[in-house]
Every structure is written in structure tokens, then in C-alpha cells.
Amino acid sequence: MKPRIGILISGRGSNMAAIVAAAQDPSYPATIACVISNRPDAKGLETAAANGIPALCVDHKHFPSREEFEDELNRQLDDRDVDFVVLAGFMRVLTERFIGRWDGKLVNIHPSLLPSYRGLHTHERALSDGVKLHGCTVHFVVPELDAGPIIAQGAVRVRPSDTPETLAARVLAVENTLYPRVVAGLASGHIVLAGDQVIIDGPAAEGALISLA
Ligand code: GAR
């Protein structure tokens, strides 16, 4: 049986949709078990449901604490026998307890070339610093925000005419190609976290996890 992926979103869900689309190929090594949003109005929930993926909301506002919210997330993920949790534009900080429970099985995509520009408004900050390269990073999740071991990165050139929106769009296109490859590598056991080291072998090692647009 293929490993089962739970995808957590908060909004649009383009990365989720890219992974769902990739997983429609029978040779893809993972099954998308569910998509969970912490926001009831997340556009991505409709996209997931339209693709036949179980899509549900666990609204963080309905829980008195982060721990209780995460307990419900875990219940939903366990109910669907999820093996890996993929954060795809999931905008809630997770506790150390949740992150520990999914150690080596929890990944995130961030819209910058980490360790530059952790946190929010990455495209605006990159433009105001005048950097020439910007991009995205997929990493294992650790308790420190946007700081986990790096699995994959995609870089784009910054153009003099760029606005935060045009730059974000080019970075997002790279995100949407890179993330499905990372999920495939994880599911097939070619990408593994050993302590704080990322071990990559097989097809994933051959440049598929680095993109230079
Ligand atoms: C993506 O750009 C992703 O990198 C970013 O949110 C966007 C979600 O887009 N994630 C973060 O900022 C996490 N800190 P999507 O909903 O279309 O996948």
C-alpha cells in the first residue's frame, strides 16, 4: 500500500492542488488521504473536494487551546491512517508536541530561500532589500519557525520591474513543481530525516530537488 499523505492548508491551496494532480498518476508513490483546513472559507477545500479528496475543516477558533486544536487535527489524521503531514500554506504555528509526534514525517513549504526571510511578507522584504535571487524552500518542520532541515529549494531571478505580486507568482510556479517531487521522495523513502540531516538518494538526488529558473 502507498504511504498516505494528509495536507494541511489555510487558503488558496495551489500547492495542495499540484500534489493532488501529481498523485492522480498511478505511478505516483503516495495517496492523498485528506486535506484539512483550519479556516472554513479556504478556497482549497473546494478544489480538494472537486478532485474527490476528503476535505474538511478543523476550525482553530472552535478550540480553547492550541493543544486541543491539534488533538483534533491528530484525530482526523489518524482516522485516515496518515503517514506524512504536508503543510501547504498552513498559517498556524504548531506546538512542539504536535511537531514531535510527526518527527521526520512533517514538511513545510516557505516562500523564500531559507534561512533568508523567515516569517511573513517574504516577497516584499526581498524586493526592498534588492536581492537578485529569491525563491522557495521545502524543509522538515522543527519547533523553531521556518528553521528545519532543508530538503529542496527553487530560485528565481528578481527583475527590476517586479512587484511583490509578480515575484510571488513566479515563486509560486516553482513551488508548485517542487513540492510534488518532495512528497514523492518522502513517500518512496528516498528523502529521510536522520537526526538533523536530510538524506537523499535515488532519483530525487539527481537535481530534481533544486530548481534554478
Ligand atoms: C505559498 O506561497 C506558501 O509558500 C506560503 O503560502 C502560500 C500558499 O499558497 N506559505 C507560507 O507562507 C508558510 N509560512 P497556496 O495556498 O496556493 O499553496
Coordinates of C-alpha atoms and ligand atoms in Angstrom, one line a residue:
M1 CA 0.0 0.0 0.0
K2 CA 1.2 3.5 -0.8
P3 CA 2.0 5.9 2.1
R4 CA -0.9 8.2 2.9
I5 CA -0.5 12.0 2.9
G6 CA -2.5 14.5 4.9
I7 CA -2.3 18.0 3.5
L8 CA -2.9 21.0 5.8
I9 CA -4.0 24.3 4.2
S10 CA -5.4 27.7 5.2
G11 CA -6.3 29.3 1.9
R12 CA -6.0 29.0 -1.8
G13 CA -4.4 25.6 -1.9
S14 CA -2.4 25.8 -5.2
N15 CA 0.4 23.6 -3.7
M16 CA -2.1 21.2 -2.4
A17 CA -3.7 21.1 -5.9
A18 CA -0.4 20.5 -7.5
I19 CA 0.3 17.5 -5.2
V20 CA -3.2 16.1 -5.8
A21 CA -2.8 16.4 -9.5
A22 CA 0.6 14.6 -9.4
A23 CA -0.9 11.9 -7.3
Q24 CA -3.5 11.2 -10.0
D25 CA -0.8 9.5 -12.0
P26 CA -0.9 5.8 -11.0
S27 CA 2.9 5.7 -10.8
Y28 CA 3.0 8.4 -8.1
P29 CA 4.2 6.8 -4.9
A30 CA 1.7 8.4 -2.5
T31 CA -2.1 8.5 -1.8
I32 CA -3.6 11.8 -0.8
A33 CA -5.7 10.7 2.2
C34 CA -7.2 14.1 3.2
V35 CA -7.0 17.8 3.0
I36 CA -7.7 19.7 6.2
S37 CA -8.1 23.5 6.6
N38 CA -8.1 25.4 9.8
R39 CA -10.3 28.0 8.0
P40 CA -13.8 27.2 6.9
D41 CA -13.6 29.6 3.9
A42 CA -10.3 28.2 2.4
K43 CA -10.7 28.0 -1.3
G44 CA -8.6 24.9 -1.4
L45 CA -11.3 22.9 0.4
E46 CA -13.5 23.2 -2.7
T47 CA -10.6 22.3 -5.0
A48 CA -9.8 19.2 -3.0
A49 CA -13.5 18.1 -2.8
A50 CA -13.9 18.6 -6.6
N51 CA -11.0 16.2 -7.0
G52 CA -12.6 13.6 -4.9
I53 CA -10.2 14.1 -1.9
P54 CA -11.8 14.0 1.6
A55 CA -11.7 17.7 2.6
L56 CA -12.6 19.0 6.0
C57 CA -12.2 22.0 8.3
V58 CA -10.9 21.9 11.8
D59 CA -11.5 25.5 12.8
H60 CA -8.9 26.6 15.3
K61 CA -11.4 29.2 16.6
H62 CA -13.6 26.4 18.0
F63 CA -10.9 25.2 20.4
P64 CA -9.9 26.8 23.6
S65 CA -6.2 26.0 23.2
R66 CA -3.6 25.1 20.6
E67 CA -3.2 21.7 22.1
E68 CA -6.9 20.9 21.8
F69 CA -7.0 22.1 18.2
E70 CA -4.0 19.9 17.4
D71 CA -5.6 16.9 19.3
E72 CA -8.5 17.2 16.8
L73 CA -6.1 17.5 13.9
N74 CA -4.3 14.3 15.1
R75 CA -7.6 12.5 15.5
Q76 CA -8.6 13.4 11.9
L77 CA -5.2 12.4 10.5
D78 CA -5.2 9.1 12.5
D79 CA -8.7 8.3 11.4
R80 CA -7.4 8.4 7.8
D81 CA -4.2 6.5 8.5
V82 CA -2.0 9.3 7.5
D83 CA 1.8 8.6 7.3
F84 CA 3.1 12.0 6.4
V85 CA 1.8 15.5 7.0
V86 CA 2.4 18.2 4.4
L87 CA 1.9 21.9 5.3
A88 CA 0.8 23.8 2.2
G89 CA 0.1 27.4 3.0
F90 CA -1.0 26.3 6.6
M91 CA -0.8 29.5 8.6
R92 CA -1.0 28.3 12.2
V93 CA 2.1 27.9 14.4
L94 CA 2.2 24.3 15.6
T95 CA 3.3 23.2 19.1
E96 CA 6.4 21.3 19.9
R97 CA 4.2 18.4 20.9
F98 CA 2.5 18.1 17.5
I99 CA 5.8 18.6 15.7
G100 CA 7.4 15.8 17.9
R101 CA 4.5 13.5 17.2
W102 CA 5.3 13.8 13.4
D103 CA 9.1 13.9 13.7
G104 CA 10.6 13.3 10.2
K105 CA 7.1 13.0 8.7
L106 CA 6.1 16.7 8.7
V107 CA 7.2 19.1 5.9
N108 CA 6.5 22.7 5.0
I109 CA 7.0 24.9 2.0
H110 CA 8.1 28.5 2.6
P111 CA 8.2 31.3 0.1
S112 CA 11.9 32.3 0.4
L113 CA 15.4 30.9 0.1
L114 CA 15.8 30.0 3.8
P115 CA 17.5 30.9 6.0
S116 CA 16.7 34.3 4.5
Y117 CA 13.3 35.8 5.1
R118 CA 11.7 33.6 7.7
G119 CA 8.2 34.6 8.7
L120 CA 5.7 36.7 6.7
H121 CA 5.9 39.2 3.7
T122 CA 8.9 37.5 2.2
H123 CA 8.4 38.9 -1.3
E124 CA 8.1 42.5 -0.1
R125 CA 11.2 42.1 2.1
A126 CA 13.2 40.5 -0.7
L127 CA 12.3 43.4 -3.1
S128 CA 13.1 46.1 -0.5
D129 CA 16.5 44.5 0.2
G130 CA 17.3 44.5 -3.6
V131 CA 18.3 40.8 -3.7
K132 CA 18.9 39.4 -7.1
L133 CA 17.7 35.8 -6.3
H134 CA 14.6 34.8 -4.4
G135 CA 12.6 31.6 -4.2
C136 CA 11.2 28.9 -2.1
T137 CA 12.3 26.2 0.3
V138 CA 10.8 22.8 1.4
H139 CA 12.0 21.7 4.8
F140 CA 11.3 19.3 7.6
V141 CA 9.4 21.1 10.4
V142 CA 11.1 21.7 13.7
P143 CA 9.8 23.8 16.6
E144 CA 11.7 26.9 15.6
L145 CA 9.7 28.7 12.9
D146 CA 10.9 28.2 9.3
A147 CA 14.2 26.7 10.6
G148 CA 14.1 23.0 9.9
P149 CA 16.5 20.9 7.8
I150 CA 16.3 21.9 4.1
I151 CA 15.1 19.3 1.5
A152 CA 14.6 21.3 -1.7
Q153 CA 15.0 24.9 -3.0
G154 CA 13.9 26.7 -6.1
A155 CA 15.4 30.1 -7.1
V156 CA 14.0 32.7 -9.4
R157 CA 15.7 35.9 -10.8
V158 CA 14.4 39.1 -9.4
R159 CA 13.5 41.5 -12.2
P160 CA 13.8 45.3 -11.8
S161 CA 10.2 45.6 -12.7
D162 CA 9.0 43.1 -10.1
T163 CA 6.2 43.9 -7.7
P164 CA 5.6 41.6 -4.7
E165 CA 2.7 40.1 -6.8
T166 CA 4.7 39.3 -9.9
L167 CA 7.6 37.9 -7.8
A168 CA 5.2 35.8 -5.7
A169 CA 3.6 34.4 -8.9
R170 CA 7.0 33.3 -10.3
V171 CA 8.0 31.8 -7.0
L172 CA 4.6 30.0 -6.7
A173 CA 5.1 28.4 -10.1
V174 CA 8.3 26.9 -8.8
E175 CA 6.7 25.9 -5.5
N176 CA 4.0 24.0 -7.5
T177 CA 6.6 21.9 -9.4
L178 CA 9.0 21.3 -6.5
Y179 CA 6.5 20.3 -3.7
P180 CA 5.0 17.2 -5.5
R181 CA 8.6 16.0 -6.2
V182 CA 9.4 16.3 -2.5
V183 CA 6.2 14.5 -1.4
A184 CA 7.1 11.7 -3.9
G185 CA 10.6 11.4 -2.5
L186 CA 9.3 11.2 1.1
A187 CA 6.7 8.6 0.3
S188 CA 9.1 6.4 -1.6
G189 CA 11.7 6.6 1.2
H190 CA 14.3 8.5 -1.0
I191 CA 14.1 11.5 1.3
V192 CA 14.7 10.7 5.0
L193 CA 15.5 12.8 8.1
A194 CA 18.3 11.3 10.2
G195 CA 18.7 13.4 13.3
D196 CA 19.1 16.9 11.8
Q197 CA 20.5 15.7 8.5
V198 CA 18.4 15.2 5.3
I199 CA 19.5 12.0 3.5
I200 CA 18.5 12.0 -0.2
D201 CA 19.1 9.1 -2.6
G202 CA 17.8 7.7 -5.8
P203 CA 16.0 9.8 -8.5
A204 CA 15.4 12.7 -6.0
A205 CA 19.2 13.1 -5.7
E206 CA 19.7 14.0 -9.3
G207 CA 18.9 17.6 -9.2
A208 CA 15.1 17.2 -9.0
L209 CA 15.1 19.0 -5.7
I210 CA 16.9 22.1 -6.9
S211 CA 15.3 24.4 -9.4
L212 CA 17.1 27.4 -11.0
A213 CA 14.6 29.3 -13.1
Ligands
GAR1 C1 2.7 29.6 -0.6 O1 3.4 30.6 -1.3 C2 3.5 29.1 0.5 O2 4.9 29.0 0.3 C3 3.2 30.1 1.6 O3 1.8 30.3 1.5 C4 1.5 30.2 0.1 C5 0.3 29.3 0.0 O4 -0.2 29.2 -1.3 N1 3.5 29.5 2.9 C6 3.9 30.2 3.9 O5 4.0 31.4 3.9 C7 4.1 29.4 5.2 N2 4.8 30.3 6.2 P1 -1.2 28.0 -1.7 O6 -2.3 28.0 -0.7 O7 -1.6 28.4 -3.1 O8 -0.4 26.7 -1.7

